[in-house]
Amino acid sequence: MTSYGWLFDPKRCIECSACEAACKQWNQVETGVNVRWRRVLRQESGSFPNVRVTAISMACNHCENAFCQKVCPARAIWRRGSMVLIDSEKCVGCGQCYMFCPYGAPQFNPVTRKTSKCTMCFDRVEQGLQPACATACPTGALQWGEWKDIENKGTDRMPGMAFPRQMQPRIRFITDPWRA
């Protein structure tokens, strides 16, 4: 079975949130309840006058060793190949998955009292398409592809992020500076 992952280059991210909008539209993620399967986060670092702001597009990283799956008491979190999915019928809304995910990927919906998260658009992938978020990114900051083509690119985390060794997330970051 083919394994997939994300490649993100923060230098190219212009914070347009097209990835967020495409995700919500394709997956019909409810609006107005603060559920965002993909979100553009702003990370500040440094101190005046050398303050730096970096935008990071984050979603579920479909970790090889997904803590969310291990702690789910209802066994609602399962795998479809390399994709980690939540069965909303089984979800009891306990929030364990959210508490154990270092990336904050599972999103609790206060209206449905269930948790949901990025599906890596498995329905699009099965049709030979890329996830909606990667397709919508106008600058190529967010890319998606076979993990074997991504896993050795860039670095495994951004400054301030969780140490990924135990989870083995399917995301890499291009952190090289711009070249003149």
XYZ file of N, CA and C in Angstrom:
540
model
N 0.848 -1.188 0.000
C 0.000 0.000 0.000
C 0.884 1.239 0.000
N 0.529 2.194 -0.810
C 1.293 3.435 -0.914
C 1.078 4.304 0.325
N 2.166 4.875 0.795
C 2.122 5.764 1.945
C 2.312 7.200 1.452
N 1.540 8.127 2.030
C 1.580 9.516 1.573
C 1.967 10.457 2.703
N 2.349 11.674 2.357
C 2.695 12.669 3.360
C 2.711 14.072 2.788
N 3.037 15.019 3.673
C 3.050 16.441 3.337
C 4.482 16.953 3.289
N 4.715 17.949 2.467
C 5.969 18.690 2.426
C 5.584 20.160 2.476
N 6.080 20.875 3.485
C 5.682 22.270 3.654
C 6.904 23.170 3.665
N 6.836 24.237 2.871
C 7.903 25.241 2.813
C 7.340 26.562 3.337
N 7.642 26.926 4.600
C 7.054 28.146 5.171
C 7.463 29.420 4.444
N 8.567 29.415 3.740
C 8.982 30.625 3.007
C 7.973 30.960 1.914
N 7.328 29.953 1.397
C 6.386 30.163 0.296
C 4.961 30.465 0.762
N 4.683 30.255 2.048
C 3.322 30.460 2.547
C 3.032 31.951 2.676
N 1.956 32.410 2.040
C 1.570 33.822 2.081
C 0.357 34.041 2.983
N 0.006 33.043 3.773
C -1.107 33.119 4.727
C -2.434 33.442 4.052
N -2.631 32.970 2.861
C -3.891 33.254 2.154
C -5.035 32.378 2.660
N -4.692 31.284 3.335
C -5.673 30.332 3.881
C -6.494 29.624 2.812
N -6.001 29.600 1.589
C -6.688 28.848 0.534
C -6.754 27.369 0.903
N -5.720 26.873 1.587
C -5.711 25.469 2.018
C -6.847 25.200 2.998
N -7.057 26.112 3.926
C -8.141 25.969 4.897
C -9.502 25.973 4.203
N -9.681 26.940 3.316
C -10.970 27.065 2.626
C -11.250 25.843 1.760
N -10.236 25.371 1.045
C -10.422 24.200 0.184
C -10.768 22.973 1.004
N -10.121 22.823 2.155
C -10.410 21.698 3.042
C -11.851 21.753 3.526
N -12.270 22.915 3.999
C -13.644 23.047 4.517
C -14.665 22.782 3.424
N -14.386 23.312 2.242
C -15.353 23.150 1.154
C -15.441 21.690 0.700
N -14.290 21.076 0.448
C -14.320 19.703 -0.078
C -14.916 18.736 0.951
N -14.504 18.890 2.191
C -14.923 17.944 3.232
C -16.191 18.362 3.971
N -16.766 19.479 3.550
C -17.983 20.002 4.166
C -17.836 20.094 5.688
N -16.706 20.642 6.093
C -16.445 20.863 7.516
C -17.351 22.002 7.975
N -18.066 21.761 9.043
C -19.024 22.734 9.551
C -18.340 24.059 9.860
N -18.976 25.140 9.519
C -18.443 26.469 9.822
C -19.167 27.028 11.046
N -18.541 27.999 11.675
C -19.153 28.677 12.808
C -19.029 27.948 14.138
N -18.287 26.836 14.169
C -18.110 26.096 15.426
C -16.631 25.936 15.774
N -15.778 26.690 15.059
C -14.332 26.679 15.295
C -13.701 25.300 15.103
N -14.171 24.576 14.103
C -13.560 23.302 13.716
C -12.798 23.551 12.427
N -11.499 23.348 12.480
C -10.636 23.583 11.308
C -9.715 22.381 11.154
N -9.997 21.541 10.181
C -9.155 20.363 9.952
C -7.772 20.780 9.469
N -7.689 21.844 8.690
C -6.404 22.428 8.287
C -6.454 23.878 8.709
N -5.344 24.364 9.252
C -5.306 25.740 9.715
C -3.920 26.326 9.496
N -3.908 27.609 9.196
C -2.649 28.332 9.039
C -2.361 29.011 10.368
N -1.253 28.628 10.968
C -0.853 29.153 12.266
C 0.290 30.137 12.083
N 0.329 31.139 12.945
C 1.436 32.109 12.942
C 2.320 31.810 14.136
N 3.596 31.642 13.873
C 4.546 31.339 14.934
C 5.546 32.490 15.013
N 5.597 33.139 16.160
C 6.522 34.254 16.355
C 7.752 33.766 17.102
N 8.910 34.320 16.739
C 10.150 33.955 17.419
C 11.066 35.169 17.457
N 12.096 35.093 18.306
C 13.061 36.180 18.417
C 12.586 37.273 19.346
N 13.352 38.333 19.428
C 12.988 39.477 20.253
C 13.328 40.748 19.486
N 12.685 41.837 19.871
C 12.859 43.103 19.179
C 14.329 43.499 19.132
N 14.893 43.912 18.078
C 14.277 44.216 16.780
C 14.337 43.046 15.786
N 14.661 41.888 16.265
C 14.803 40.728 15.371
C 13.657 39.733 15.545
N 12.448 40.240 15.476
C 11.260 39.390 15.583
C 10.974 38.780 14.224
N 10.573 37.539 14.269
C 10.302 36.819 13.036
C 8.944 36.137 13.155
N 8.142 36.203 12.108
C 6.850 35.538 12.076
C 6.876 34.532 10.936
N 6.477 33.315 11.272
C 6.444 32.245 10.279
C 5.036 31.669 10.234
N 4.506 31.483 9.076
C 3.190 30.867 8.905
C 3.390 29.385 8.624
N 2.574 28.583 9.277
C 2.662 27.130 9.100
C 1.262 26.586 8.859
N 1.094 25.886 7.769
C -0.177 25.231 7.470
C -0.130 23.842 8.090
N -1.023 23.619 9.046
C -1.001 22.342 9.770
C -2.346 21.627 9.690
N -2.268 20.331 9.717
C -3.443 19.452 9.776
C -2.963 18.167 10.433
N -3.744 17.142 10.352
C -3.290 15.847 10.846
C -2.093 15.412 10.010
N -1.084 14.925 10.676
C 0.114 14.458 9.978
C 0.093 12.954 9.746
N -1.025 12.326 10.039
C -1.217 10.893 9.783
C 0.019 10.103 10.222
N 0.357 10.275 11.492
C 1.566 9.689 12.073
C 1.592 8.163 11.916
N 2.772 7.672 11.683
C 2.960 6.226 11.607
C 2.608 5.586 12.948
N 2.999 6.229 14.026
C 2.700 5.770 15.377
C 1.737 6.786 16.004
N 0.493 6.756 15.575
C -0.494 7.769 15.958
C -0.947 7.575 17.398
N -0.554 8.530 18.254
C -0.965 8.468 19.656
C -2.481 8.547 19.780
N -3.116 9.344 18.918
C -4.574 9.498 18.975
C -5.270 8.142 18.823
N -4.747 7.338 17.934
C -5.330 6.012 17.704
C -5.132 5.119 18.927
N -3.981 5.227 19.536
C -3.664 4.352 20.675
C -4.515 4.659 21.909
N -4.879 5.946 22.103
C -5.596 6.311 23.325
C -7.116 6.338 23.168
N -7.622 6.165 21.980
C -9.075 6.240 21.766
C -9.759 5.049 22.467
N -10.565 5.327 23.515
C -11.198 4.220 24.243
C -12.315 3.552 23.454
N -12.847 4.234 22.439
C -13.955 3.679 21.647
C -13.458 2.988 20.374
N -12.147 2.999 20.187
C -11.560 2.445 18.955
C -12.198 3.054 17.711
N -12.463 4.350 17.804
C -13.066 5.066 16.684
C -12.019 5.516 15.672
N -10.750 5.500 16.068
C -9.683 5.938 15.173
C -9.018 4.715 14.575
N -8.947 4.721 13.264
C -8.450 3.553 12.545
C -7.620 4.011 11.349
N -7.027 3.056 10.665
C -6.173 3.352 9.505
C -6.806 2.848 8.219
N -6.638 3.664 7.206
C -6.970 3.264 5.840
C -5.671 3.444 5.076
N -4.865 2.395 4.984
C -3.517 2.511 4.435
C -2.682 3.347 5.390
N -2.104 4.434 4.889
C -1.297 5.303 5.749
C -2.124 6.438 6.351
N -3.396 6.483 6.042
C -4.258 7.573 6.529
C -4.914 7.177 7.849
N -4.905 8.110 8.787
C -5.527 7.895 10.098
C -6.885 8.588 10.072
N -7.942 7.822 10.316
C -9.307 8.347 10.186
C -10.088 8.151 11.473
N -11.166 8.934 11.622
C -12.056 8.808 12.779
C -13.426 8.355 12.284
N -13.943 7.303 12.894
C -15.305 6.847 12.616
C -16.229 7.639 13.549
N -16.950 8.602 12.982
C -17.773 9.491 13.805
C -18.907 8.741 14.512
N -19.313 7.619 13.968
C -20.370 6.834 14.633
C -19.861 6.225 15.940
N -18.580 5.887 15.976
C -18.006 5.279 17.177
C -17.476 6.308 18.170
N -17.150 7.516 17.686
C -16.558 8.546 18.548
C -17.520 8.879 19.692
N -16.985 8.903 20.916
C -17.792 9.247 22.085
C -17.502 10.680 22.556
N -16.615 11.383 21.836
C -16.342 12.781 22.151
C -15.592 12.992 23.453
N -14.801 12.043 23.863
C -14.098 12.143 25.150
C -12.910 13.101 25.090
N -12.366 13.362 23.898
C -11.267 14.303 23.750
C -9.890 13.723 24.014
N -9.799 12.443 24.271
C -8.494 11.821 24.522
C -7.563 12.004 23.320
N -8.089 11.844 22.123
C -7.265 11.969 20.919
C -6.668 13.361 20.825
N -7.473 14.367 21.132
C -6.990 15.745 21.077
C -5.894 15.976 22.109
N -6.100 15.468 23.311
C -5.131 15.697 24.378
C -3.780 15.029 24.096
N -3.779 13.932 23.357
C -2.529 13.219 23.103
C -1.881 13.576 21.771
N -2.567 14.343 20.945
C -1.974 14.740 19.658
C -1.138 15.997 19.861
N 0.179 15.937 19.643
C 1.008 17.121 19.855
C 0.783 18.207 18.810
N 0.046 17.905 17.760
C -0.206 18.873 16.697
C -1.610 19.478 16.790
N -2.415 19.022 17.738
C -3.769 19.555 17.882
C -4.658 19.259 16.690
N -4.417 18.150 16.023
C -5.168 17.850 14.804
C -6.634 17.481 15.047
N -6.951 16.599 15.973
C -8.371 16.286 16.184
C -9.116 17.523 16.672
N -10.281 17.769 16.116
C -11.066 18.953 16.430
C -12.402 18.541 17.037
N -12.681 19.058 18.220
C -13.937 18.732 18.893
C -15.022 19.696 18.424
N -16.135 19.147 18.002
C -17.270 19.949 17.565
C -18.259 20.035 18.730
N -18.434 21.232 19.321
C -19.318 21.350 20.487
C -20.792 21.127 20.150
N -21.153 21.205 18.902
C -22.552 20.981 18.510
C -22.850 19.489 18.403
N -21.997 18.759 17.697
C -22.229 17.314 17.514
C -21.691 16.494 18.681
N -20.802 17.119 19.510
C -20.145 16.437 20.632
C -19.276 15.270 20.133
N -18.710 15.434 18.939
C -17.837 14.430 18.327
C -16.539 15.106 17.912
N -15.533 14.278 17.698
C -14.248 14.769 17.215
C -14.084 14.357 15.755
N -13.485 15.245 14.979
C -13.200 14.948 13.579
C -11.836 15.538 13.259
N -11.306 15.176 12.103
C -9.994 15.695 11.706
C -9.763 15.438 10.226
N -8.639 15.905 9.753
C -8.226 15.722 8.359
C -8.279 14.249 7.972
N -8.819 14.000 6.799
C -8.873 12.632 6.270
C -7.834 12.424 5.166
N -7.003 13.428 4.931
C -6.067 13.452 3.820
C -6.839 13.290 2.499
N -8.114 13.697 2.541
C -9.002 13.614 1.362
C -8.876 12.240 0.700
N -9.060 11.183 1.496
C -8.892 9.835 0.952
C -9.793 9.591 -0.254
N -10.960 10.248 -0.275
C -11.855 10.076 -1.416
C -11.266 10.682 -2.682
N -10.558 11.779 -2.563
C -9.889 12.376 -3.728
C -8.689 11.518 -4.139
N -7.933 11.074 -3.141
C -6.740 10.272 -3.421
C -7.130 8.997 -4.165
N -8.233 8.390 -3.772
C -8.687 7.164 -4.453
C -9.079 7.422 -5.907
N -9.374 8.686 -6.235
C -9.692 9.070 -7.610
C -8.455 9.534 -8.379
N -7.286 9.439 -7.736
C -6.043 9.861 -8.382
C -5.782 11.353 -8.252
N -6.518 12.012 -7.359
C -6.341 13.445 -7.137
C -5.527 13.686 -5.872
N -5.044 14.910 -5.708
C -4.363 15.294 -4.487
C -5.397 15.816 -3.489
N -5.038 15.871 -2.203
C -5.939 16.489 -1.240
C -6.274 17.928 -1.655
N -7.463 18.370 -1.304
C -7.938 19.694 -1.711
C -6.996 20.802 -1.264
N -6.446 20.702 -0.054
C -5.574 21.757 0.469
C -4.325 21.932 -0.383
N -3.700 20.836 -0.754
C -2.474 20.915 -1.553
C -2.785 21.422 -2.959
N -3.924 21.032 -3.479
C -4.328 21.487 -4.808
C -4.563 23.001 -4.822
N -5.120 23.532 -3.739
C -5.484 24.950 -3.699
C -4.319 25.885 -3.379
N -3.223 25.359 -2.860
C -2.102 26.232 -2.458
C -1.520 26.925 -3.700
N -1.647 28.271 -3.775
C -1.223 28.966 -4.999
C 0.294 29.127 -5.148
N 1.043 28.932 -4.067
C 2.490 29.158 -4.131
C 3.310 27.866 -4.101
N 2.648 26.744 -3.861
C 3.380 25.488 -3.742
C 4.014 25.302 -2.379
N 3.608 26.123 -1.402
C 4.149 25.973 -0.046
C 3.749 24.634 0.544
N 2.533 24.213 0.269
C 2.029 22.940 0.775
C 1.970 21.953 -0.379
N 2.728 20.905 -0.242
C 2.749 19.867 -1.265
C 2.411 18.537 -0.620
N 1.973 17.622 -1.429
C 1.562 16.306 -0.960
C 2.097 15.286 -1.966
N 2.413 14.102 -1.488
C 2.872 13.085 -2.417
C 3.211 11.792 -1.701
N 3.819 10.894 -2.451
C 4.218 9.621 -1.860
C 5.327 9.874 -0.842
N 5.185 9.214 0.296
C 6.119 9.445 1.394
C 7.547 9.091 1.012
N 7.731 8.115 0.203
C 9.086 7.728 -0.197
C 9.794 8.854 -0.948
N 9.045 9.740 -1.582
C 9.627 10.875 -2.303
C 9.831 12.094 -1.395
N 9.202 12.086 -0.219
C 9.235 13.242 0.686
C 10.099 13.009 1.912
N 10.122 11.799 2.416
C 10.674 11.530 3.745
C 12.112 11.984 3.970
N 12.895 12.143 2.940
C 14.285 12.568 3.115
C 14.524 14.028 2.745
N 13.450 14.759 2.472
C 13.589 16.181 2.137
C 13.489 17.029 3.405
N 14.159 18.156 3.415
C 14.035 19.121 4.511
C 14.345 18.530 5.867
N 13.549 18.975 6.846
C 13.749 18.563 8.227
C 12.432 18.042 8.805
N 12.538 17.375 9.949
C 11.350 16.743 10.515
C 10.485 17.651 11.359
N 10.957 18.885 11.674
C 10.115 19.779 12.473
C 10.569 21.228 12.336
N 9.663 22.102 12.737
C 9.945 23.533 12.793
C 10.335 23.849 14.234
N 11.073 24.945 14.458
C 11.400 25.331 15.836
C 10.127 25.470 16.663
N 10.167 24.960 17.878
C 9.026 25.049 18.772
C 8.010 23.941 18.628
N 8.193 23.069 17.670
C 7.245 21.974 17.476
C 7.635 20.756 18.301
N 6.683 19.865 18.489
C 6.917 18.625 19.219
C 7.994 17.805 18.523
N 8.767 17.112 19.340
C 9.793 16.231 18.791
C 9.095 15.012 18.181
N 9.264 14.784 16.931
C 8.430 13.807 16.234
C 8.908 12.359 16.235
N 10.015 12.067 16.870
C 10.565 10.722 16.737
C 9.564 9.634 17.126
N 8.854 9.822 18.217
C 7.943 8.768 18.662
C 6.718 8.633 17.768
N 6.201 9.763 17.259
C 4.977 9.689 16.454
C 5.248 9.354 14.996
N 6.395 9.736 14.491
C 6.748 9.556 13.090
C 5.686 10.174 12.168
N 5.488 11.508 12.290
C 4.490 12.179 11.447
C 4.896 12.166 9.979
N 3.905 12.190 9.137
C 4.134 12.196 7.682
C 4.149 13.623 7.168
N 5.087 14.414 7.707
C 5.290 15.784 7.235
C 6.769 16.117 7.356
N 7.256 16.863 6.389
C 8.622 17.384 6.395
C 8.547 18.867 6.083
N 9.568 19.613 6.528
C 9.590 21.061 6.354
C 10.852 21.472 5.598
N 10.658 22.334 4.629
C 11.795 22.910 3.916
C 12.168 24.183 4.662
N 13.276 24.183 5.341
C 13.671 25.334 6.166
C 14.915 26.037 5.643
N 15.407 25.642 4.498
C 16.572 26.320 3.929
C 16.215 27.774 3.643
N 17.154 28.693 3.868
C 16.860 30.101 3.558
C 16.814 30.324 2.047
N 16.192 31.443 1.658
C 16.181 31.820 0.252
C 17.607 31.986 -0.222
N 17.844 31.631 -1.410
C 19.181 31.806 -1.989
C 19.148 32.912 -3.020
N 20.208 33.734 -3.008
C 20.286 34.845 -3.959
C 20.753 34.375 -5.318
